[in-house]
Amino acid sequence: MISSDLINQIAHITGPDAVVSDADERRVYEADAFTLVRRRPGLIVLPGSAEQVAAIVRLCNEFDTPFVPRGAGTGLAGGALTRDDAVMISLNRMRAIRRIDLRNRIAEVEAGVINQRLTRAVESSGLHFAPDPSSQQACTIGGNVATNAGGPHTLKYGVTVDHVLGVEFVDSAGGLRRVGGEADEFHGPDLTGFVVGCEGTFGIVTAAIVRLTRLPEAVRTMLAVFDTLDDATHTVRDVIAAGIVPAAMEMMDHGVLTAVEAAYQVGFPQDAAAVLIIEVDGPSSGIERATRDVLNICNANRARTVRVAKDDAERALLWKSRKRAAGALGRLTTSYCTQDGVVPRSELPDLIREIGEVAVRHGLRIANLVHAGDGNIHPNIMFDERDPDEVRRALSASCEILRSCIRRGGTVTGEHGIGVEKIEFLEMQFSPAEIGLMLRVRDMLNPRRLCNPDKVFPDGKGCWEVRFPGKQAPV
Amino acid sequence: MRKRHVADGESAFVYEAAWMMRLLERPIVGDESRYDALRAAIRAGANVDRPIWVCGGGTLGERLPSVAVAVSAPALSEPVGYWPEDMVIRVPAGMTLARAREVLAARGQELSIDAADPARTTIGGLVASGICGSRRLSRGSLRDLLIGLTIVDARGDLLSLGGRVVKNVAGYDLCKLLIGSWGWLAAIVEATFRVRAKPEASRAIVIDLGDVRESEELAAKLLGSPLSPASLDLLDGTLARRRRVSDGAALVAGFEGLPENVNGQLARVEALLGRHGRTLEYNEYSAIRQDLSDMALGERGHIRAAVPSGQVVALVEQARDVAPGVAMAAHAGSGVVLFDLAETPQADRAALIRLLDEMSVARLIPRPVAGCEAEPMARLSADARWMLRKVKNAIDPQRVFGRGGRFDAAVGDDPAGRFQ
Ligand SMILES: Cc1cc2nc3c(=O)[nH]c(=O)nc-3n(C[C@H](O)[C@H](O)[C@H](O)COP(=O)(O)OP(=O)(O)OC[C@H]3O[C@@H](n4cnc5c(N)ncnc54)[C@H](O)[C@@H]3O)c2cc1C
Ligand SMILES: Cc1cc2nc3c(=O)[nH]c(=O)nc-3n(C[C@H](O)[C@H](O)[C@H](O)COP(=O)(O)OP(=O)(O)OC[C@H]3O[C@@H](n4cnc5c(N)ncnc54)[C@H](O)[C@@H]3O)c2cc1C
């Protein structure tokens, strides 16, 4: 419940058309892509400038009302969930690309700019914004910064933080702040790098200065088909150990590839255990040798077939199949939950084998989509949400897999974040003292806890009831 | 208690761990971890309200106040963990960069960071200064390569930040705050890096320039081309001659990777720029990179300035106009300009500083030389200072680490205790 006084004052700042207070209209905002918890925000406001965001935050402070930043709502961890006593601040109207500086290869963009739009704006100059989450047609730069988003090509190009030089944000009290800048080198702690990935827990990002990366001159995309999962994961391990840094190295197992084939007819053999999409890129000199090295490693690991995409159309088809793979899975099951964990890359063969055992033990189907070069797994656990026992087993399976990631020296989230979904797992990964230190930093920067409350950290646990173990969302 | 030479001509009291332990009222908790002595020393220092000063190799460390307790991470010579097949290594902070390189080289791998005096520079000091040299252009700076840290905080707690996987978004990435923290937040005891295979080929091409101005167009062409140089350094005539790279100003573009790739790119540089160049083999190329990093050493007088890469040449030119006696080099691809003040007349030094002030260029001046005060910490923006005070209050509220040092001064020292 938001006081009408606050609503009026916010409307005064933004104009009434930027305020959504009607109960039905607010429903649209009740979940992000983590659909298992739904909360209808008390109010949604769509400010048009950083100054408006700051003024709204100051008002919220005055009225002692929590507020939550939201980009496109494609988040997979429930980070943008907003209770009915809180104001959702949507950055969607802040879509200006303030400046493109081709000479220094940087751009200053507002938080609501869609990831892919930035790349479109600079690709005629031979540049792109390298972080390429599969949601890039919808997600915002602000959301990418808040979650430190990755994508298939982060293997070579790095995640969002590697491409952010400076951040403009509104602090939890409503002050407009800037950290970082345009230069690569900075002196003193990496404040910009720290703000990236904080899931909006102490401020609202209103703009970022990002690095633009040259498009590669030559690209070779390979498809390798394997008869056993071990052969595929050993290939991944061997490519990394050989010191080759492909632009991307993605794995789809039997469950995923059959679903994809049904949806897109890419030509994946239905009886294969796994396929790898491996891409190498760079200057044309040397690309043939890199391709050959990868092909040799695939063959040494008994690949049934390996082929290099012959043209852009075939390459695009391979990537379409990958980026929409999880969507295709939706055809096989009523519900599924996409997990996100990371292990050291040499652990991948054992972990994938263990996931197979977990599936058998719990009587479930689990299909794996893997950013294999990074050791980042997305097991999709399929279940029937009408069957409480199956739901329970899916929950246990999910938990076992994430615990295994921790045991193997990895992490419970490589790119989706903690949000509300994984608060309990944070406690498994870090000691109380380590979490205590993070909390002290948060409390210093968000002392009244009005900014995106009850997210990420254990003190928010219990505020969100998760009904099912995961989500029905493509990755 | 023992007096030891700690940092550059300055001595401080280094409390030996055994003595520190006696100072403690409570027994040391935990097992016989290798960091217990350090933890005890930090707790003891905090208990007696002495500022704690963390020392690395003292390559460019600041002058310690005599009341300080100096501690350093144990100088262990073996990695804490090394997973060559994952391309990840965890090393003790007291290990020198040279030793880390040696360990990695034995497995055909490397940490692609260039830094001053690798035999003395420690991993902890490297992370705490956050500064590195030429190859960050392609290999990334420390920020991109560091994936985890173990620290001892002011309470003496041993905490692990980040992890040992290359992708990780669980909780806050506090590692980022320790980069460039100059011993002001906590003592770093271990660091985990992603490493890479030692490139099969590593060579560079030297393009002679009639004048540094020419490098602007050449650098823009190169950086805007499909080629991917590992480093791109500019040396003015004075430095190029001193380092025997060329008779006049020169641009040095390095390439690393598969031999086909490196040689192919070297050949294309000449075609692209329409210039002939001279190829440098591995040893000469690494020696130049080392020379540039070593400019920060010694009593010569040195300024390190940071600008967006497209402004490097403009800065170099303007500097030459106002201070013709200054020798200069630049990591042109990553926007770092290095000024050597050794043979610079005092008036030129002052003029250069004025220029940097006017252009609001971020800079570090490790040591004072006549006509030029030391500025071991960059001037921080009001927002950065605001945020750093918050961070300091959260991580080291008693202000145990580095009290009264370069950071307190930069952030705005508040003798009343807590930063407001
Ligand atoms: C089909 C699909 C594919 C996906 N693929 C990937 C992938 O490949 N890689 C990957 O990393 N993720 C992926 N995701 C997850 C998601 O797209 C990313 O996390 C993305 O960065 C979220 O951006 P958003 O604009 O939708 O943010 P939202 O979902 O609106 O918000 C995400 C979090 O960031 C906070 N936030 C948003 N904007 C701001 C701001 N301006 N300031 C401060 N905090 C803010 C929110 O409070 C919330 O905590 C995928 C999701 C879907 C649905
Ligand atoms: C002002 C300045 C300019 C520099 N310019 C260049 C340059 O142009 N090129 C280049 O390649 N390198 C440069 N460097 C980096 C330098 O060459 C060393 O690599 C770096 O200082 C680390 O060396 P060290 O181990 O001797 O640390 P020290 O010099 O002993 O310490 C450096 C700083 O790190 C802190 N520190 C050391 N160890 C730890 C630890 N374990 N935990 C926490 N804090 C710690 C110290 O308190 C001190 O503030 C510069 C350094 C400084 C200080």
JSON list of C-alpha atoms and ligand atoms in Angstrom, two decimals, chain A residues 32-33 68-76 78-81 89 91 111-112 132-136 138-152 160 198-201 203-206 322-323 371 378 414-417 419 452 455 473-475, chain B residues 167, ligand 1:
[
{"chain": "A", "resi": 32, "resn": "ASP", "atom": "CA", "xyz": [10.40, -11.30, -13.69]},
{"chain": "A", "resi": 33, "resn": "ALA", "atom": "CA", "xyz": [11.54, -14.42, -15.55]},
{"chain": "A", "resi": 68, "resn": "VAL", "atom": "CA", "xyz": [13.22, -1.65, -6.32]},
{"chain": "A", "resi": 69, "resn": "PRO", "atom": "CA", "xyz": [15.00, -1.04, -9.63]},
{"chain": "A", "resi": 70, "resn": "ARG", "atom": "CA", "xyz": [13.88, -3.01, -12.63]},
{"chain": "A", "resi": 71, "resn": "GLY", "atom": "CA", "xyz": [15.15, -3.23, -16.20]},
{"chain": "A", "resi": 72, "resn": "ALA", "atom": "CA", "xyz": [13.40, -5.54, -18.66]},
{"chain": "A", "resi": 73, "resn": "GLY", "atom": "CA", "xyz": [12.44, -8.09, -16.03]},
{"chain": "A", "resi": 74, "resn": "THR", "atom": "CA", "xyz": [14.29, -10.95, -17.73]},
{"chain": "A", "resi": 75, "resn": "GLY", "atom": "CA", "xyz": [16.18, -11.73, -14.52]},
{"chain": "A", "resi": 76, "resn": "LEU", "atom": "CA", "xyz": [16.13, -15.41, -13.57]},
{"chain": "A", "resi": 78, "resn": "GLY", "atom": "CA", "xyz": [13.65, -12.87, -8.78]},
{"chain": "A", "resi": 79, "resn": "GLY", "atom": "CA", "xyz": [15.86, -9.85, -8.15]},
{"chain": "A", "resi": 80, "resn": "ALA", "atom": "CA", "xyz": [13.28, -7.34, -9.36]},
{"chain": "A", "resi": 81, "resn": "LEU", "atom": "CA", "xyz": [10.38, -8.68, -7.25]},
{"chain": "A", "resi": 89, "resn": "ILE", "atom": "CA", "xyz": [11.38, 2.05, -10.41]},
{"chain": "A", "resi": 91, "resn": "LEU", "atom": "CA", "xyz": [14.32, 2.19, -16.11]},
{"chain": "A", "resi": 111, "resn": "ALA", "atom": "CA", "xyz": [20.32, 2.09, -18.06]},
{"chain": "A", "resi": 112, "resn": "GLY", "atom": "CA", "xyz": [17.19, 1.26, -20.05]},
{"chain": "A", "resi": 132, "resn": "ASP", "atom": "CA", "xyz": [25.78, -11.22, -25.26]},
{"chain": "A", "resi": 133, "resn": "PRO", "atom": "CA", "xyz": [23.29, -12.86, -22.89]},
{"chain": "A", "resi": 134, "resn": "SER", "atom": "CA", "xyz": [20.79, -15.03, -24.73]},
{"chain": "A", "resi": 135, "resn": "SER", "atom": "CA", "xyz": [18.17, -12.50, -23.61]},
{"chain": "A", "resi": 136, "resn": "GLN", "atom": "CA", "xyz": [19.98, -9.68, -25.40]},
{"chain": "A", "resi": 138, "resn": "ALA", "atom": "CA", "xyz": [15.13, -7.74, -24.37]},
{"chain": "A", "resi": 139, "resn": "CYS", "atom": "CA", "xyz": [17.42, -7.18, -21.40]},
{"chain": "A", "resi": 140, "resn": "THR", "atom": "CA", "xyz": [18.79, -3.76, -20.50]},
{"chain": "A", "resi": 141, "resn": "ILE", "atom": "CA", "xyz": [22.31, -2.52, -19.97]},
{"chain": "A", "resi": 142, "resn": "GLY", "atom": "CA", "xyz": [21.28, -1.49, -16.44]},
{"chain": "A", "resi": 143, "resn": "GLY", "atom": "CA", "xyz": [20.12, -5.05, -15.75]},
{"chain": "A", "resi": 144, "resn": "ASN", "atom": "CA", "xyz": [23.32, -6.43, -17.26]},
{"chain": "A", "resi": 145, "resn": "VAL", "atom": "CA", "xyz": [25.37, -4.18, -15.02]},
{"chain": "A", "resi": 146, "resn": "ALA", "atom": "CA", "xyz": [23.30, -5.11, -11.96]},
{"chain": "A", "resi": 147, "resn": "THR", "atom": "CA", "xyz": [23.67, -8.85, -12.58]},
{"chain": "A", "resi": 148, "resn": "ASN", "atom": "CA", "xyz": [27.10, -8.80, -14.26]},
{"chain": "A", "resi": 149, "resn": "ALA", "atom": "CA", "xyz": [25.55, -10.73, -17.12]},
{"chain": "A", "resi": 150, "resn": "GLY", "atom": "CA", "xyz": [27.46, -13.16, -19.26]},
{"chain": "A", "resi": 151, "resn": "GLY", "atom": "CA", "xyz": [26.75, -14.94, -22.52]},
{"chain": "A", "resi": 152, "resn": "PRO", "atom": "CA", "xyz": [28.20, -17.55, -24.84]},
{"chain": "A", "resi": 160, "resn": "THR", "atom": "CA", "xyz": [29.81, -7.38, -18.31]},
{"chain": "A", "resi": 198, "resn": "CYS", "atom": "CA", "xyz": [25.45, -5.86, -6.86]},
{"chain": "A", "resi": 199, "resn": "GLU", "atom": "CA", "xyz": [21.92, -6.67, -8.04]},
{"chain": "A", "resi": 200, "resn": "GLY", "atom": "CA", "xyz": [20.64, -3.20, -7.20]},
{"chain": "A", "resi": 201, "resn": "THR", "atom": "CA", "xyz": [21.10, -3.74, -3.48]},
{"chain": "A", "resi": 203, "resn": "GLY", "atom": "CA", "xyz": [21.58, 1.96, -5.64]},
{"chain": "A", "resi": 204, "resn": "ILE", "atom": "CA", "xyz": [19.99, 2.37, -9.02]},
{"chain": "A", "resi": 205, "resn": "VAL", "atom": "CA", "xyz": [22.22, 2.45, -12.05]},
{"chain": "A", "resi": 206, "resn": "THR", "atom": "CA", "xyz": [21.10, 5.24, -14.36]},
{"chain": "A", "resi": 322, "resn": "ARG", "atom": "CA", "xyz": [21.78, -22.59, -29.02]},
{"chain": "A", "resi": 323, "resn": "LYS", "atom": "CA", "xyz": [20.25, -19.32, -27.93]},
{"chain": "A", "resi": 371, "resn": "HIS", "atom": "CA", "xyz": [28.67, -22.70, -21.31]},
{"chain": "A", "resi": 378, "resn": "HIS", "atom": "CA", "xyz": [22.56, -24.94, -16.85]},
{"chain": "A", "resi": 414, "resn": "GLY", "atom": "CA", "xyz": [27.78, -17.97, -12.69]},
{"chain": "A", "resi": 415, "resn": "GLU", "atom": "CA", "xyz": [25.49, -15.41, -14.26]},
{"chain": "A", "resi": 416, "resn": "HIS", "atom": "CA", "xyz": [21.91, -15.33, -13.02]},
{"chain": "A", "resi": 417, "resn": "GLY", "atom": "CA", "xyz": [22.65, -13.95, -9.58]},
{"chain": "A", "resi": 419, "resn": "GLY", "atom": "CA", "xyz": [18.14, -12.54, -6.15]},
{"chain": "A", "resi": 452, "resn": "ASN", "atom": "CA", "xyz": [15.80, -3.43, -3.07]},
{"chain": "A", "resi": 455, "resn": "LYS", "atom": "CA", "xyz": [17.45, -9.67, -1.72]},
{"chain": "A", "resi": 473, "resn": "ALA", "atom": "CA", "xyz": [12.27, -19.79, -18.47]},
{"chain": "A", "resi": 474, "resn": "PRO", "atom": "CA", "xyz": [14.65, -20.27, -21.31]},
{"chain": "A", "resi": 475, "resn": "VAL", "atom": "CA", "xyz": [18.31, -19.51, -20.89]},
{"chain": "B", "resi": 167, "resn": "LYS", "atom": "CA", "xyz": [32.64, -16.98, -13.73]},
{"chain": "C", "resi": 1, "resn": "LIG", "atom": "C1", "xyz": [15.55, -16.11, -22.31]},
{"chain": "C", "resi": 1, "resn": "LIG", "atom": "C2", "xyz": [16.54, -15.66, -21.30]},
{"chain": "C", "resi": 1, "resn": "LIG", "atom": "C3", "xyz": [17.88, -15.88, -21.54]},
{"chain": "C", "resi": 1, "resn": "LIG", "atom": "C4", "xyz": [18.83, -15.42, -20.63]},
{"chain": "C", "resi": 1, "resn": "LIG", "atom": "N1", "xyz": [20.16, -15.61, -20.92]},
{"chain": "C", "resi": 1, "resn": "LIG", "atom": "C5", "xyz": [21.10, -15.13, -20.10]},
{"chain": "C", "resi": 1, "resn": "LIG", "atom": "C6", "xyz": [22.47, -15.29, -20.41]},
{"chain": "C", "resi": 1, "resn": "LIG", "atom": "O1", "xyz": [22.86, -15.87, -21.41]},
{"chain": "C", "resi": 1, "resn": "LIG", "atom": "N2", "xyz": [23.39, -14.76, -19.53]},
{"chain": "C", "resi": 1, "resn": "LIG", "atom": "C7", "xyz": [22.99, -14.10, -18.41]},
{"chain": "C", "resi": 1, "resn": "LIG", "atom": "O2", "xyz": [23.85, -13.62, -17.68]},
{"chain": "C", "resi": 1, "resn": "LIG", "atom": "N3", "xyz": [21.70, -13.95, -18.09]},
{"chain": "C", "resi": 1, "resn": "LIG", "atom": "C8", "xyz": [20.74, -14.45, -18.90]},
{"chain": "C", "resi": 1, "resn": "LIG", "atom": "N4", "xyz": [19.42, -14.28, -18.58]},
{"chain": "C", "resi": 1, "resn": "LIG", "atom": "C9", "xyz": [19.07, -13.56, -17.35]},
{"chain": "C", "resi": 1, "resn": "LIG", "atom": "C10", "xyz": [18.79, -12.04, -17.54]},
{"chain": "C", "resi": 1, "resn": "LIG", "atom": "O3", "xyz": [18.45, -11.76, -18.88]},
{"chain": "C", "resi": 1, "resn": "LIG", "atom": "C11", "xyz": [19.99, -11.21, -17.15]},
{"chain": "C", "resi": 1, "resn": "LIG", "atom": "O4", "xyz": [20.20, -11.35, -15.76]},
{"chain": "C", "resi": 1, "resn": "LIG", "atom": "C12", "xyz": [19.86, -9.71, -17.47]},
{"chain": "C", "resi": 1, "resn": "LIG", "atom": "O5", "xyz": [21.08, -9.06, -17.17]},
{"chain": "C", "resi": 1, "resn": "LIG", "atom": "C13", "xyz": [18.75, -9.01, -16.71]},
{"chain": "C", "resi": 1, "resn": "LIG", "atom": "O6", "xyz": [18.49, -7.76, -17.31]},
{"chain": "C", "resi": 1, "resn": "LIG", "atom": "P1", "xyz": [17.08, -7.03, -17.13]},
{"chain": "C", "resi": 1, "resn": "LIG", "atom": "O7", "xyz": [17.18, -5.70, -17.78]},
{"chain": "C", "resi": 1, "resn": "LIG", "atom": "O8", "xyz": [16.00, -7.90, -17.60]},
{"chain": "C", "resi": 1, "resn": "LIG", "atom": "O9", "xyz": [17.02, -6.87, -15.55]},
{"chain": "C", "resi": 1, "resn": "LIG", "atom": "P2", "xyz": [15.87, -7.22, -14.53]},
{"chain": "C", "resi": 1, "resn": "LIG", "atom": "O10", "xyz": [15.42, -8.62, -14.67]},
{"chain": "C", "resi": 1, "resn": "LIG", "atom": "O11", "xyz": [14.82, -6.18, -14.62]},
{"chain": "C", "resi": 1, "resn": "LIG", "atom": "O12", "xyz": [16.63, -7.05, -13.15]},
{"chain": "C", "resi": 1, "resn": "LIG", "atom": "C14", "xyz": [17.61, -7.96, -12.74]},
{"chain": "C", "resi": 1, "resn": "LIG", "atom": "C15", "xyz": [18.22, -7.51, -11.42]},
{"chain": "C", "resi": 1, "resn": "LIG", "atom": "O13", "xyz": [18.94, -6.30, -11.62]},
{"chain": "C", "resi": 1, "resn": "LIG", "atom": "C16", "xyz": [18.37, -5.23, -10.87]},
{"chain": "C", "resi": 1, "resn": "LIG", "atom": "N5", "xyz": [18.37, -4.08, -11.78]},
{"chain": "C", "resi": 1, "resn": "LIG", "atom": "C17", "xyz": [17.82, -3.96, -13.00]},
{"chain": "C", "resi": 1, "resn": "LIG", "atom": "N6", "xyz": [18.07, -2.76, -13.52]},
{"chain": "C", "resi": 1, "resn": "LIG", "atom": "C18", "xyz": [18.81, -2.10, -12.62]},
{"chain": "C", "resi": 1, "resn": "LIG", "atom": "C19", "xyz": [19.36, -0.80, -12.57]},
{"chain": "C", "resi": 1, "resn": "LIG", "atom": "N7", "xyz": [19.24, 0.06, -13.56]},
{"chain": "C", "resi": 1, "resn": "LIG", "atom": "N8", "xyz": [20.07, -0.44, -11.46]},
{"chain": "C", "resi": 1, "resn": "LIG", "atom": "C20", "xyz": [20.22, -1.30, -10.44]},
{"chain": "C", "resi": 1, "resn": "LIG", "atom": "N9", "xyz": [19.70, -2.53, -10.42]},
{"chain": "C", "resi": 1, "resn": "LIG", "atom": "C21", "xyz": [19.00, -2.93, -11.50]},
{"chain": "C", "resi": 1, "resn": "LIG", "atom": "C22", "xyz": [17.01, -5.69, -10.46]},
{"chain": "C", "resi": 1, "resn": "LIG", "atom": "O14", "xyz": [16.61, -5.12, -9.24]},
{"chain": "C", "resi": 1, "resn": "LIG", "atom": "C23", "xyz": [17.21, -7.18, -10.34]},
{"chain": "C", "resi": 1, "resn": "LIG", "atom": "O15", "xyz": [17.79, -7.47, -9.11]},
{"chain": "C", "resi": 1, "resn": "LIG", "atom": "C24", "xyz": [18.44, -14.77, -19.45]},
{"chain": "C", "resi": 1, "resn": "LIG", "atom": "C25", "xyz": [17.08, -14.58, -19.19]},
{"chain": "C", "resi": 1, "resn": "LIG", "atom": "C26", "xyz": [16.14, -15.02, -20.09]},
{"chain": "C", "resi": 1, "resn": "LIG", "atom": "C27", "xyz": [14.71, -14.80, -19.79]}
]
